[in-house]
Coordinates of C-alpha atoms in Angstrom, one line a residue:
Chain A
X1 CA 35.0 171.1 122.6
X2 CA 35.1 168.8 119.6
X3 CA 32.8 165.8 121.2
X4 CA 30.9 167.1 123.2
X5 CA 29.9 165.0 126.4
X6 CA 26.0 164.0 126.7
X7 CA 24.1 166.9 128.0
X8 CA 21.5 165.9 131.2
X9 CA 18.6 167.7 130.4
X10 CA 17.6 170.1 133.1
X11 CA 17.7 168.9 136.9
X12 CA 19.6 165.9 138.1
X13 CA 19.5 164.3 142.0
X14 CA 23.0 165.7 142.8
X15 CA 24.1 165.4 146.9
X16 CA 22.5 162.0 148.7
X17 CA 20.4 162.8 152.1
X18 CA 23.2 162.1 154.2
X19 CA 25.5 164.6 152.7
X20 CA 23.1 167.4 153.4
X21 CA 21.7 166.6 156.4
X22 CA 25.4 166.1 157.4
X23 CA 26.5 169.8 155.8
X24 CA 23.8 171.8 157.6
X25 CA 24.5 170.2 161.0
X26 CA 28.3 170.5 160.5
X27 CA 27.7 174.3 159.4
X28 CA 25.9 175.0 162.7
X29 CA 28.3 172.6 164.9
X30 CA 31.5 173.8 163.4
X31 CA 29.9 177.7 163.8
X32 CA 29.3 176.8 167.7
X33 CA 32.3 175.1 168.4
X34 CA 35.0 177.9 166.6
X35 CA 32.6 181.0 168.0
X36 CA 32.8 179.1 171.8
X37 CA 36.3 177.6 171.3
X38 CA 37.7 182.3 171.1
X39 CA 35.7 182.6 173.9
X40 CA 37.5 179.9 175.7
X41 CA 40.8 180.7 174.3
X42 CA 40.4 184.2 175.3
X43 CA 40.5 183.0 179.3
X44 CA 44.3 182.6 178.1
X45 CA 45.4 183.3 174.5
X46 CA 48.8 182.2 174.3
X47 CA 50.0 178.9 173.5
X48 CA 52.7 176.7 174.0
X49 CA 54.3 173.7 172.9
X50 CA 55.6 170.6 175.4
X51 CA 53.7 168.8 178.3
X52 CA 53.3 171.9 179.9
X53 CA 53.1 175.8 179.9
X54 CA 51.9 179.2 182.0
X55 CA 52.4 182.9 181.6
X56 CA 56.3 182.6 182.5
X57 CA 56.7 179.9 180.4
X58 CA 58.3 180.5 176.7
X59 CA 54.5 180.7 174.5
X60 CA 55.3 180.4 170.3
X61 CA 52.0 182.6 170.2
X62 CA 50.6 185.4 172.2
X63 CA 47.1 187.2 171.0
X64 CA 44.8 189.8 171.9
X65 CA 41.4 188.4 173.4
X66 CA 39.5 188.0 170.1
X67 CA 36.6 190.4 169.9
X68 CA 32.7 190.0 171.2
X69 CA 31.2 189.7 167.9
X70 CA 33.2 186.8 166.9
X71 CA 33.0 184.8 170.5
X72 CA 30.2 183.1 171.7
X73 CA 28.8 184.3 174.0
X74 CA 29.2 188.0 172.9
X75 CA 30.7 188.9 176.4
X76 CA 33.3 187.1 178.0
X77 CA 32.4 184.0 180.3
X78 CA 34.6 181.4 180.2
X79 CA 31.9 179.2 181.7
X80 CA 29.3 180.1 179.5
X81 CA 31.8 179.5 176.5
X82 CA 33.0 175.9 177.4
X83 CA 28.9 174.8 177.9
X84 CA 28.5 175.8 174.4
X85 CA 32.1 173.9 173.4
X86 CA 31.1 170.8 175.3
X87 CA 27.3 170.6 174.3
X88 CA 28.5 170.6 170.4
X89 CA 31.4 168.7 170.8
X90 CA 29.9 165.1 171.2
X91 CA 26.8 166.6 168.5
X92 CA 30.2 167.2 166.1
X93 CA 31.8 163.9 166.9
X94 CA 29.1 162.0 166.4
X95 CA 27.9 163.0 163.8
X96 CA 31.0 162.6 162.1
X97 CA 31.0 158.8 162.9
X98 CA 27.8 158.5 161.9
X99 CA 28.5 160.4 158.3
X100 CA 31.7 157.9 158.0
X101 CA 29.5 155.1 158.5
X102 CA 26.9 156.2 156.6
X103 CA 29.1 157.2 153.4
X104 CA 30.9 153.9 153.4
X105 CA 28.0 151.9 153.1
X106 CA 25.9 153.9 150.6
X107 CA 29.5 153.8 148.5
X108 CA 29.7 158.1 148.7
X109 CA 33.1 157.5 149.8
X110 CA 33.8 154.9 147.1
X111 CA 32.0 156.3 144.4
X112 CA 32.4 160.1 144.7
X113 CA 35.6 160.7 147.4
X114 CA 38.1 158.3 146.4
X115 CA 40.8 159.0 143.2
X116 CA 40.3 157.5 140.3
X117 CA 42.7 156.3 138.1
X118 CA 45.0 159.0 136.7
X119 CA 43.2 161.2 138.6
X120 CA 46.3 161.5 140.6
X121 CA 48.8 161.9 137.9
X122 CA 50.9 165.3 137.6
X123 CA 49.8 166.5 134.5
X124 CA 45.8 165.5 135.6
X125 CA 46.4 167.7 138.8
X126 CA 48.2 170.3 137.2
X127 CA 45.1 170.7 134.6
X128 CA 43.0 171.1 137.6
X129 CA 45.2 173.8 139.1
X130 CA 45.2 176.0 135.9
X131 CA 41.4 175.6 135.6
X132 CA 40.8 176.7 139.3
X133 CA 42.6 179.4 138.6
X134 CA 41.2 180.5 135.4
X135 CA 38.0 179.9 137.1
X136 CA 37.0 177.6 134.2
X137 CA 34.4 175.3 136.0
X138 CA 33.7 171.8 135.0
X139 CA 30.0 171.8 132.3
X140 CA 27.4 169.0 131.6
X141 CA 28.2 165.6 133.0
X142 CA 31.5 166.5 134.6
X143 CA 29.8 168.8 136.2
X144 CA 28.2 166.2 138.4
X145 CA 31.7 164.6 139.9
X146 CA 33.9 166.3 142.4
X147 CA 37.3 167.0 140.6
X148 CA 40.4 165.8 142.1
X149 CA 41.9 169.7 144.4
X150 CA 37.9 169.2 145.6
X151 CA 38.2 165.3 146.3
X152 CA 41.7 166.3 147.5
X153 CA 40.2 169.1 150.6
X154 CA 37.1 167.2 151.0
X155 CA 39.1 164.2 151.8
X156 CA 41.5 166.3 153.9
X157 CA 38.5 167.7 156.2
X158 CA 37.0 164.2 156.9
X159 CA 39.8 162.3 157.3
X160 CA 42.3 164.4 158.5
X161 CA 41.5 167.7 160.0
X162 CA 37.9 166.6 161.6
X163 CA 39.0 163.5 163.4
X164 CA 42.1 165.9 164.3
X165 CA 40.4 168.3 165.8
X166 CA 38.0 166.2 167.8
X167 CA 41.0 163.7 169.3
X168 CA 43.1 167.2 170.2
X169 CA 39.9 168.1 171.8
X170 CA 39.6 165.1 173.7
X171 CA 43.3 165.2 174.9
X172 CA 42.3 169.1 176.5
X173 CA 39.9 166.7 179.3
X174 CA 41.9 165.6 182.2
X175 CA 39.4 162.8 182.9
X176 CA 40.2 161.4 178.9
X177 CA 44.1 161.6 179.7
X178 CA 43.7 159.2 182.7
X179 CA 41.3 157.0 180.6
X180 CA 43.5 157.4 177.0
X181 CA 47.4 158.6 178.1
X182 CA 48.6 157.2 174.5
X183 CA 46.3 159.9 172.8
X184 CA 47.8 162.6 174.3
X185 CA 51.4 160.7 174.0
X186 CA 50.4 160.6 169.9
X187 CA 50.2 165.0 170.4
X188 CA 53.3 165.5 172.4
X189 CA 52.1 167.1 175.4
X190 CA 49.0 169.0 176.7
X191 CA 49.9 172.6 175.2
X192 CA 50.8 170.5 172.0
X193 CA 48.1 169.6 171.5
X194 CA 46.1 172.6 172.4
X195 CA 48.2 174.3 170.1
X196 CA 47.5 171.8 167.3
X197 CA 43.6 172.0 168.8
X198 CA 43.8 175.6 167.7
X199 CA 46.2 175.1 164.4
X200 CA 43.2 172.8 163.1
X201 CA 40.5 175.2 163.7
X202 CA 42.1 177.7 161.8
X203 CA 42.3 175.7 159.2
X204 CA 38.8 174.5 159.0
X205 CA 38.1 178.0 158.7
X206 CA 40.6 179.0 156.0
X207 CA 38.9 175.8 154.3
X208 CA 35.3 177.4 154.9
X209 CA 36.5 180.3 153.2
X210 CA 37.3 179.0 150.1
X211 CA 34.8 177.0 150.3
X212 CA 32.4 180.0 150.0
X213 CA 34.6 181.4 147.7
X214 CA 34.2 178.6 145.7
X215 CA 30.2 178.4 145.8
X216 CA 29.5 182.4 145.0
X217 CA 32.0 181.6 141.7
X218 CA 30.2 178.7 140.7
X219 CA 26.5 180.3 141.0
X220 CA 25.5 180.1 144.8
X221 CA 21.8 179.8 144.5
X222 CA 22.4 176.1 142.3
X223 CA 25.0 175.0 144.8
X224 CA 22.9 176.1 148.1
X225 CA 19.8 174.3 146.5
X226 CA 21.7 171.7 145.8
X227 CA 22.6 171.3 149.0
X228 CA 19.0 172.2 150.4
X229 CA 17.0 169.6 148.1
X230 CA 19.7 167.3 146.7
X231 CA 18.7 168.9 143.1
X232 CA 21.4 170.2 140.6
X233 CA 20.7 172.0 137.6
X234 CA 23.5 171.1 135.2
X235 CA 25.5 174.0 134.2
X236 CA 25.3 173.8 130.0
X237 CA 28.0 172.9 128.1
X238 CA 30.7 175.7 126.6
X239 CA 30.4 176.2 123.4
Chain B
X1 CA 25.3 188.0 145.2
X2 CA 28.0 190.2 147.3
X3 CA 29.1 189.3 150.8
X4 CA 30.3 192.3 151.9
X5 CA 32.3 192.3 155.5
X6 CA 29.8 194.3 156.5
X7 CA 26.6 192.2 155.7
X8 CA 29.3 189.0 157.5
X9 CA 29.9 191.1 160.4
X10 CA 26.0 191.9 160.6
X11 CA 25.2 188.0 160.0
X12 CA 27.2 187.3 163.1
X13 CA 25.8 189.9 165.0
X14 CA 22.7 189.0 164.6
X15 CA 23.4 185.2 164.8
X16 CA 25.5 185.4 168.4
X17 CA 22.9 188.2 169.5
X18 CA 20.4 185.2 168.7
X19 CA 22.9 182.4 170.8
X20 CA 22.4 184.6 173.9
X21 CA 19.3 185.2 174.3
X22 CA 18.5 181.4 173.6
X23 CA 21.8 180.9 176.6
X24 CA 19.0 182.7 178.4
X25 CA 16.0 181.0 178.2
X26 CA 15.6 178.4 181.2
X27 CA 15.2 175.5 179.7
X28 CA 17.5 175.8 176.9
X29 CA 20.2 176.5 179.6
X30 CA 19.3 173.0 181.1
X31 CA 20.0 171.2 178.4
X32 CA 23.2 172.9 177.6
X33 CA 24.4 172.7 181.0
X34 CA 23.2 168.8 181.1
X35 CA 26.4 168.0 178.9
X36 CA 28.4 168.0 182.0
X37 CA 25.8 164.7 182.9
X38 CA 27.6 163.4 179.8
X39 CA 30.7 163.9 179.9
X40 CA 30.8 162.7 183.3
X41 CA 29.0 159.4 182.6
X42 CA 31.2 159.2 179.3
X43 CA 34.6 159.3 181.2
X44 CA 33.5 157.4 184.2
X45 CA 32.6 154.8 181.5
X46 CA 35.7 154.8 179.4
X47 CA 38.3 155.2 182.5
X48 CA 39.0 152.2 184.9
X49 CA 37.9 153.3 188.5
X50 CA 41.5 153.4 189.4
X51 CA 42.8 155.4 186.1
X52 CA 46.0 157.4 186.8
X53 CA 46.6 160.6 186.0
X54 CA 49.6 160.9 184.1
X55 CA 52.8 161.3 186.5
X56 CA 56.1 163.0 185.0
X57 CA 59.5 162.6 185.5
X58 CA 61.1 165.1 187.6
X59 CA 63.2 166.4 184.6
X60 CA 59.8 167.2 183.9
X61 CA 58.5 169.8 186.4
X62 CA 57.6 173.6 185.3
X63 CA 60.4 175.7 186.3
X64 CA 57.2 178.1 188.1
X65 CA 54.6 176.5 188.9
X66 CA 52.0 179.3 188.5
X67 CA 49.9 180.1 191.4
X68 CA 46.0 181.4 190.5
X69 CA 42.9 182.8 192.5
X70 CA 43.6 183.9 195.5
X71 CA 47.2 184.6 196.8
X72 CA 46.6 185.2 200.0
X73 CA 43.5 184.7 201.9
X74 CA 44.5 187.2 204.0
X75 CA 42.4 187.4 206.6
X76 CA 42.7 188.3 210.7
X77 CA 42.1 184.4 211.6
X78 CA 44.2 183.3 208.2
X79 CA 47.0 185.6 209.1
X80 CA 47.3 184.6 212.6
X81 CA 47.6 180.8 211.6
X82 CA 50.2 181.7 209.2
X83 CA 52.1 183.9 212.0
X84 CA 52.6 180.7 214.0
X85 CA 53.8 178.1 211.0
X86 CA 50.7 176.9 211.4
X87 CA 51.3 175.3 214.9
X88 CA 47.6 176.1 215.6
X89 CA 46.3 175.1 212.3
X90 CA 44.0 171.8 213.0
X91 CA 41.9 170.1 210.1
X92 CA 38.6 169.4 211.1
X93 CA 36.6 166.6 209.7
X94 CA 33.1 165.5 210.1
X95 CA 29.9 165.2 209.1
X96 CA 28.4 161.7 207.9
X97 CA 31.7 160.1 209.9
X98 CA 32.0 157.5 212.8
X99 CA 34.2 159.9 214.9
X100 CA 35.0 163.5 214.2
X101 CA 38.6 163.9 214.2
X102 CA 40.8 167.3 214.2
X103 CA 44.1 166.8 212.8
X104 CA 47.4 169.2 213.7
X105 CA 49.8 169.5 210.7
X106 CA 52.5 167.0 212.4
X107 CA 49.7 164.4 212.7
X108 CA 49.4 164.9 209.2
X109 CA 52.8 164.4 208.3
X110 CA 53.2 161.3 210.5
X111 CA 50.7 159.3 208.3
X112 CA 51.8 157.5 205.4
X113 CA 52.7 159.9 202.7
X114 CA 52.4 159.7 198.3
X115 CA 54.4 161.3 196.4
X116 CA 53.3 162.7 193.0
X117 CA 54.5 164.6 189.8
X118 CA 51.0 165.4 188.1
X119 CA 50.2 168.3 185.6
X120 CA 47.8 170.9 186.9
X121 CA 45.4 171.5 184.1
X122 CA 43.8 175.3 184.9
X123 CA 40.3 175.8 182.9
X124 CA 42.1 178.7 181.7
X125 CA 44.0 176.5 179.2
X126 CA 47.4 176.7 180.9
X127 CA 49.1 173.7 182.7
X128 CA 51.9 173.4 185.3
X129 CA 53.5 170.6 186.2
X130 CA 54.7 170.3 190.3
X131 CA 55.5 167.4 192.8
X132 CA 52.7 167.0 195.3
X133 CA 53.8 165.2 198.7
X134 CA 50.6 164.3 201.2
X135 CA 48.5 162.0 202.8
X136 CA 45.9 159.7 200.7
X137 CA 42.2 161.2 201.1
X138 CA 41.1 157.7 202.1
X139 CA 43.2 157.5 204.8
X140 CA 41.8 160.4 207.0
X141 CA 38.3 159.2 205.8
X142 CA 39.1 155.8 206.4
X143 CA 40.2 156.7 210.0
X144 CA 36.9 158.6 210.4
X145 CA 34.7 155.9 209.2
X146 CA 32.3 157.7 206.6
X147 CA 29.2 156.3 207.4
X148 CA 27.1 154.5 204.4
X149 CA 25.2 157.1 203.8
X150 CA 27.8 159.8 202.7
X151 CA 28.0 160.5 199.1
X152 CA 30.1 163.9 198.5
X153 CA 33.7 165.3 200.2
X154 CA 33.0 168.6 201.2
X155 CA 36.5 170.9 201.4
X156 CA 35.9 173.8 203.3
X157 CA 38.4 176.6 202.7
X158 CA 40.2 179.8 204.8
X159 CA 39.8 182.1 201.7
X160 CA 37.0 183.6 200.2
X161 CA 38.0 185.5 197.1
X162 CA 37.8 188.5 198.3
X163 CA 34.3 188.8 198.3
X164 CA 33.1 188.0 201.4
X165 CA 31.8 184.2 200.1
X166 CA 33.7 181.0 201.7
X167 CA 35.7 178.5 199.4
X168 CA 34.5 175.1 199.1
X169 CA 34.5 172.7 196.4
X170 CA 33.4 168.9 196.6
X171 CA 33.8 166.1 195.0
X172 CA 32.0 162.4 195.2
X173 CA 33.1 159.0 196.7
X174 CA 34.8 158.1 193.5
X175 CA 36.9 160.7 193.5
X176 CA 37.7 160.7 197.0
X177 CA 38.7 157.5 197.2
X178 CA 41.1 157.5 193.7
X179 CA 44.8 156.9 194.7
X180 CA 46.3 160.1 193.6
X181 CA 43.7 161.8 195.4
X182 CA 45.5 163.7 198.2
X183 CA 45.7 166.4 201.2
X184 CA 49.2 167.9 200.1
X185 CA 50.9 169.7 202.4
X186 CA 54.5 169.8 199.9
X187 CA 55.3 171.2 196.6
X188 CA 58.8 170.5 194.9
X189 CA 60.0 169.1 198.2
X190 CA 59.2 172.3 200.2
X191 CA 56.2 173.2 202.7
X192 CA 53.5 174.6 200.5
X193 CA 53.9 178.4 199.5
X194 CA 50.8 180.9 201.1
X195 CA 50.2 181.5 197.3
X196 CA 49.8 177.6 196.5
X197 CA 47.7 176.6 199.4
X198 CA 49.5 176.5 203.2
X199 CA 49.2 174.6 205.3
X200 CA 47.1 172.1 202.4
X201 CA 45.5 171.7 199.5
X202 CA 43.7 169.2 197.9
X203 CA 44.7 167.4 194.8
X204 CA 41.9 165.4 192.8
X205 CA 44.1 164.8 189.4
X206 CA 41.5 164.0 187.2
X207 CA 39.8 167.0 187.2
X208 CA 40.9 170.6 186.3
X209 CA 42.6 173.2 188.5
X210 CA 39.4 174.4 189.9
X211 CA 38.6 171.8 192.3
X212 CA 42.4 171.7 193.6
X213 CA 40.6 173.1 197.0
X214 CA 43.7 175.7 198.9
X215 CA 43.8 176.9 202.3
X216 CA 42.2 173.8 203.8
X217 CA 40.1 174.2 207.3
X218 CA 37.9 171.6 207.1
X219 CA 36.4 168.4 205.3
X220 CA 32.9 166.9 205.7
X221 CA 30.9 164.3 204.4
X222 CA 27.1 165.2 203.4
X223 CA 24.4 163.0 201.4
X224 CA 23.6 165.9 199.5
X225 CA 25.0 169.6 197.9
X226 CA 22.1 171.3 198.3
X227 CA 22.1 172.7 201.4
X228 CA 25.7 174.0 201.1
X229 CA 26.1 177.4 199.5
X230 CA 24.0 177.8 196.6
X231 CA 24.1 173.8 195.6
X232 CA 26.0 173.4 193.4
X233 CA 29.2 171.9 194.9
X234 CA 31.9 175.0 194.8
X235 CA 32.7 178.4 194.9
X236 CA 32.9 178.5 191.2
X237 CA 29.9 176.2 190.4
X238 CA 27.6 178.6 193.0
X239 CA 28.9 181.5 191.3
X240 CA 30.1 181.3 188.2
X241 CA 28.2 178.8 186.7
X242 CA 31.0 176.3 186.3
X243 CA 30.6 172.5 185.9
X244 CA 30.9 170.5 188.8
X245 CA 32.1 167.4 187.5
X246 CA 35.6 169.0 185.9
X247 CA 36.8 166.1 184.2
X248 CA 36.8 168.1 181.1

């Protein structure tokens, strides 16, 4: 680097309260809720798509019960499983609103989630791509910004495949299809949308993964305090 | 530092190992089994009193429509009813009524009839959908004159799941009274099958498949669950520690 960019000197205030309080709840929701939700889809794993569907019925996916260590709880108990589910559910939900709401008026959305200008352009993307993959991580003040594939998934999650997940969820309640029929008119059928319910979750998860991946490459004990106490030491420029 | 699948699998371990013993501690049981409080007073809030259930086009109905639980109740007083059509079958209601009544299945067919294409949602996760032909709840209880200080439907049941323990479920006056709440006595335009519930069954479609009572011997209106089974308003609910309120 010719110029280099002005280095911040030691630690900087990185992720606002909200964001963290918001990460650690989700973390434990989001563990709850996909733990509870195998034990729940283990009472029937296959799945369907149309208004209805039942062993005879043509299934697009048939599984083994998933295994105790990964359900909660540990044995089955179908009961047990759906208290779990529908305790965290409206903890998740909520707390979702309340992080949209929150974000939007101390300007995290604005100022850290939305694309910039060019940000959005193919050769600014593509730039992006190549540096993921050569795991060449942004140094000194660029550091501090989200760059655009990590605006792109964290926009995804909140956005898209939270509130998905949640209204799926919603549709699975007999009681919220006689209060909302449109929702479940919006998903194409119950089994639709308990296959999308699933689809969704699977997804999340493939996002948590990389997610991980992501923080071990870029110095996990930094990120996870970070994340912890809001403080960020600035990774030094490349020489 | 190196996640190994080993140290994840250990994490989780240890983590759901952690989940089940709090899912045993009293208290922390009561307040994740209160959620069914919420849920309840969410839905109830959201959803006009009169809400429909979704009905379906006949084009619409599952080619099967899946029988679950028991198939057959299969006992010496069950089996006799069934040996006779039924022609000896009477409902029995009472309780917190006006006048006790005892209904024969033509009586029941007499009365003014709904018709219904519905989707039967089991907790399981699979659904069905089937076209239900009976008489309104509010009708029998209306002609029994539930006295003011009735606040659950009692269903009591020919079947016991093979264990020796009576089927019953219940619901409350809201439910009982909801339009598409009924005793049905057809499925796809033929007497209901042993396996779905002869002579009747109940239908509450707003809840899940659980409550959908089979094999029905008797209703009853009470003040209170407690006193029934193990009080908590079902078969189920007494003994598997599902919710009552099955909106969800």
């Amino acid at each position: 680097m010719d110029s280099p960019t002005p280095t911040v000197a030691g630690d900087v205030k990185r992720h606002r309260l909200s964001t963290r309080l918001w990460h650690w709840a989700n973390a434990l929701l989001l563990y709850t809720l996909f733990a509870s939700g195998l034990g729940i889809f283990n009472a029937h794993p296959r799945l369907y798509w149309g208004q209805y569907g039942a062993n005879l019925d043509h299934a697009w996916l048939t599984l083994a019960r998933f295994p105790g260590w990964i359900t909660l709880p540990g044995h089955y108990s179908l009961a047990l499983s759906r208290h779990w589910h529908l305790a965290a559910a409206p903890l998740f939900a909520f707390a979702l609103l309340a992080y949209m709401l929150w974000s939007l008026a101390n300007r995290h959305i604005a100022r850290d989630l939305a694309f910039r200008r060019g940000e959005l352009a193919p050769r600014h993307v593509w730039q992006d791509i190549k540096n993921h993959a050569r795991l060449r991580f942004p140094t000194g003040q660029a550091a501090l910004r989200y760059n655009v594939l990590q605006k792109a998934s964290y926009i995804g999650v909140i956005f898209v495949a939270l509130p998905l997940v949640i209204l799926t969820g919603l549709t699975m309640s007999p009681g919220m299809n006689a209060a909302w029929p449109w929702l479940l008119d919006l998903f194409g059928g119950r089994q639709s949308a308990r296959s999308i319910h699933f689809i969704t979750a699977f997804a999340l998860v493939a996002f948590f993964l990389v997610h991980i991946l992501m923080v071990v490459l870029a110095g996990p004990l930094n990120e996870v305090r970070s994340m912890i106490t809001g403080r960020y030491r600035v990774p030094e420029d490349r020489p | 530092m190196i996640l190994t699948r080993r140290h994840l699998l250990l994490g989780a371990t240890a983590t759901l190992a952690g989940c089940d013993r709090l899912a045993r501690n009293e208290t922390f049981r009561e307040a994740l089994f209160s959620a069914e409080n919420f849920h309840k007073w969410a839905q109830r809030g959201l959803m006009a009193p009169d809400a429909l259930a979704r009905e379906f086009r006949p084009d619409q109905i599952s080619p099967v429509f899946r029988a679950n639980g028991t198939a057959n109740p299969n006992t010496p007083a069950y089996k006799a009813l069934w040996r006779n059509g039924f022609a000896d079958w009477r409902l029995q209601v009472g309780g917190l009524v006006a006048r006790d009544l005892s209904l024969s299945l033509s009586q029941l067919r007499a009365l003014p009839h709904r018709e219904q294409i519905t989707r039967h949602d089991c907790v399981e996760g699979w659904s069905a959908i089937g076209k239900w032909r009976g008489v309104r709840l509010k009708t029998i209880l209306d002609g029994a004159g539930l006295r003011s200080s009735a606040r659950y439907i009692v269903f009591r049941c020919a079947d016991d799941m093979g264990g020796g323990r009576p089927y019953y479920e219940s619901i409350d006056l809201a439910d009982a009274f909801h339009p598409q709440t009924i005793l049905a006595f057809a499925l796809n335009d033929r007497p209901l099958s042993v396996a779905n519930g002869a002579p009747l069954r109940l239908r509450v479609e707003r809840q899940l498949g659980y409550k959908q009572a089979k094999y029905l011997m008797g209703i009853e209106a009470v003040d209170s669950l407690a006193a029934i089974g193990k009080g908590k308003g079902g078969f189920w609910e007494d003994h598997a520690d599902y919710d009552w309120y099955a909106g969800i």
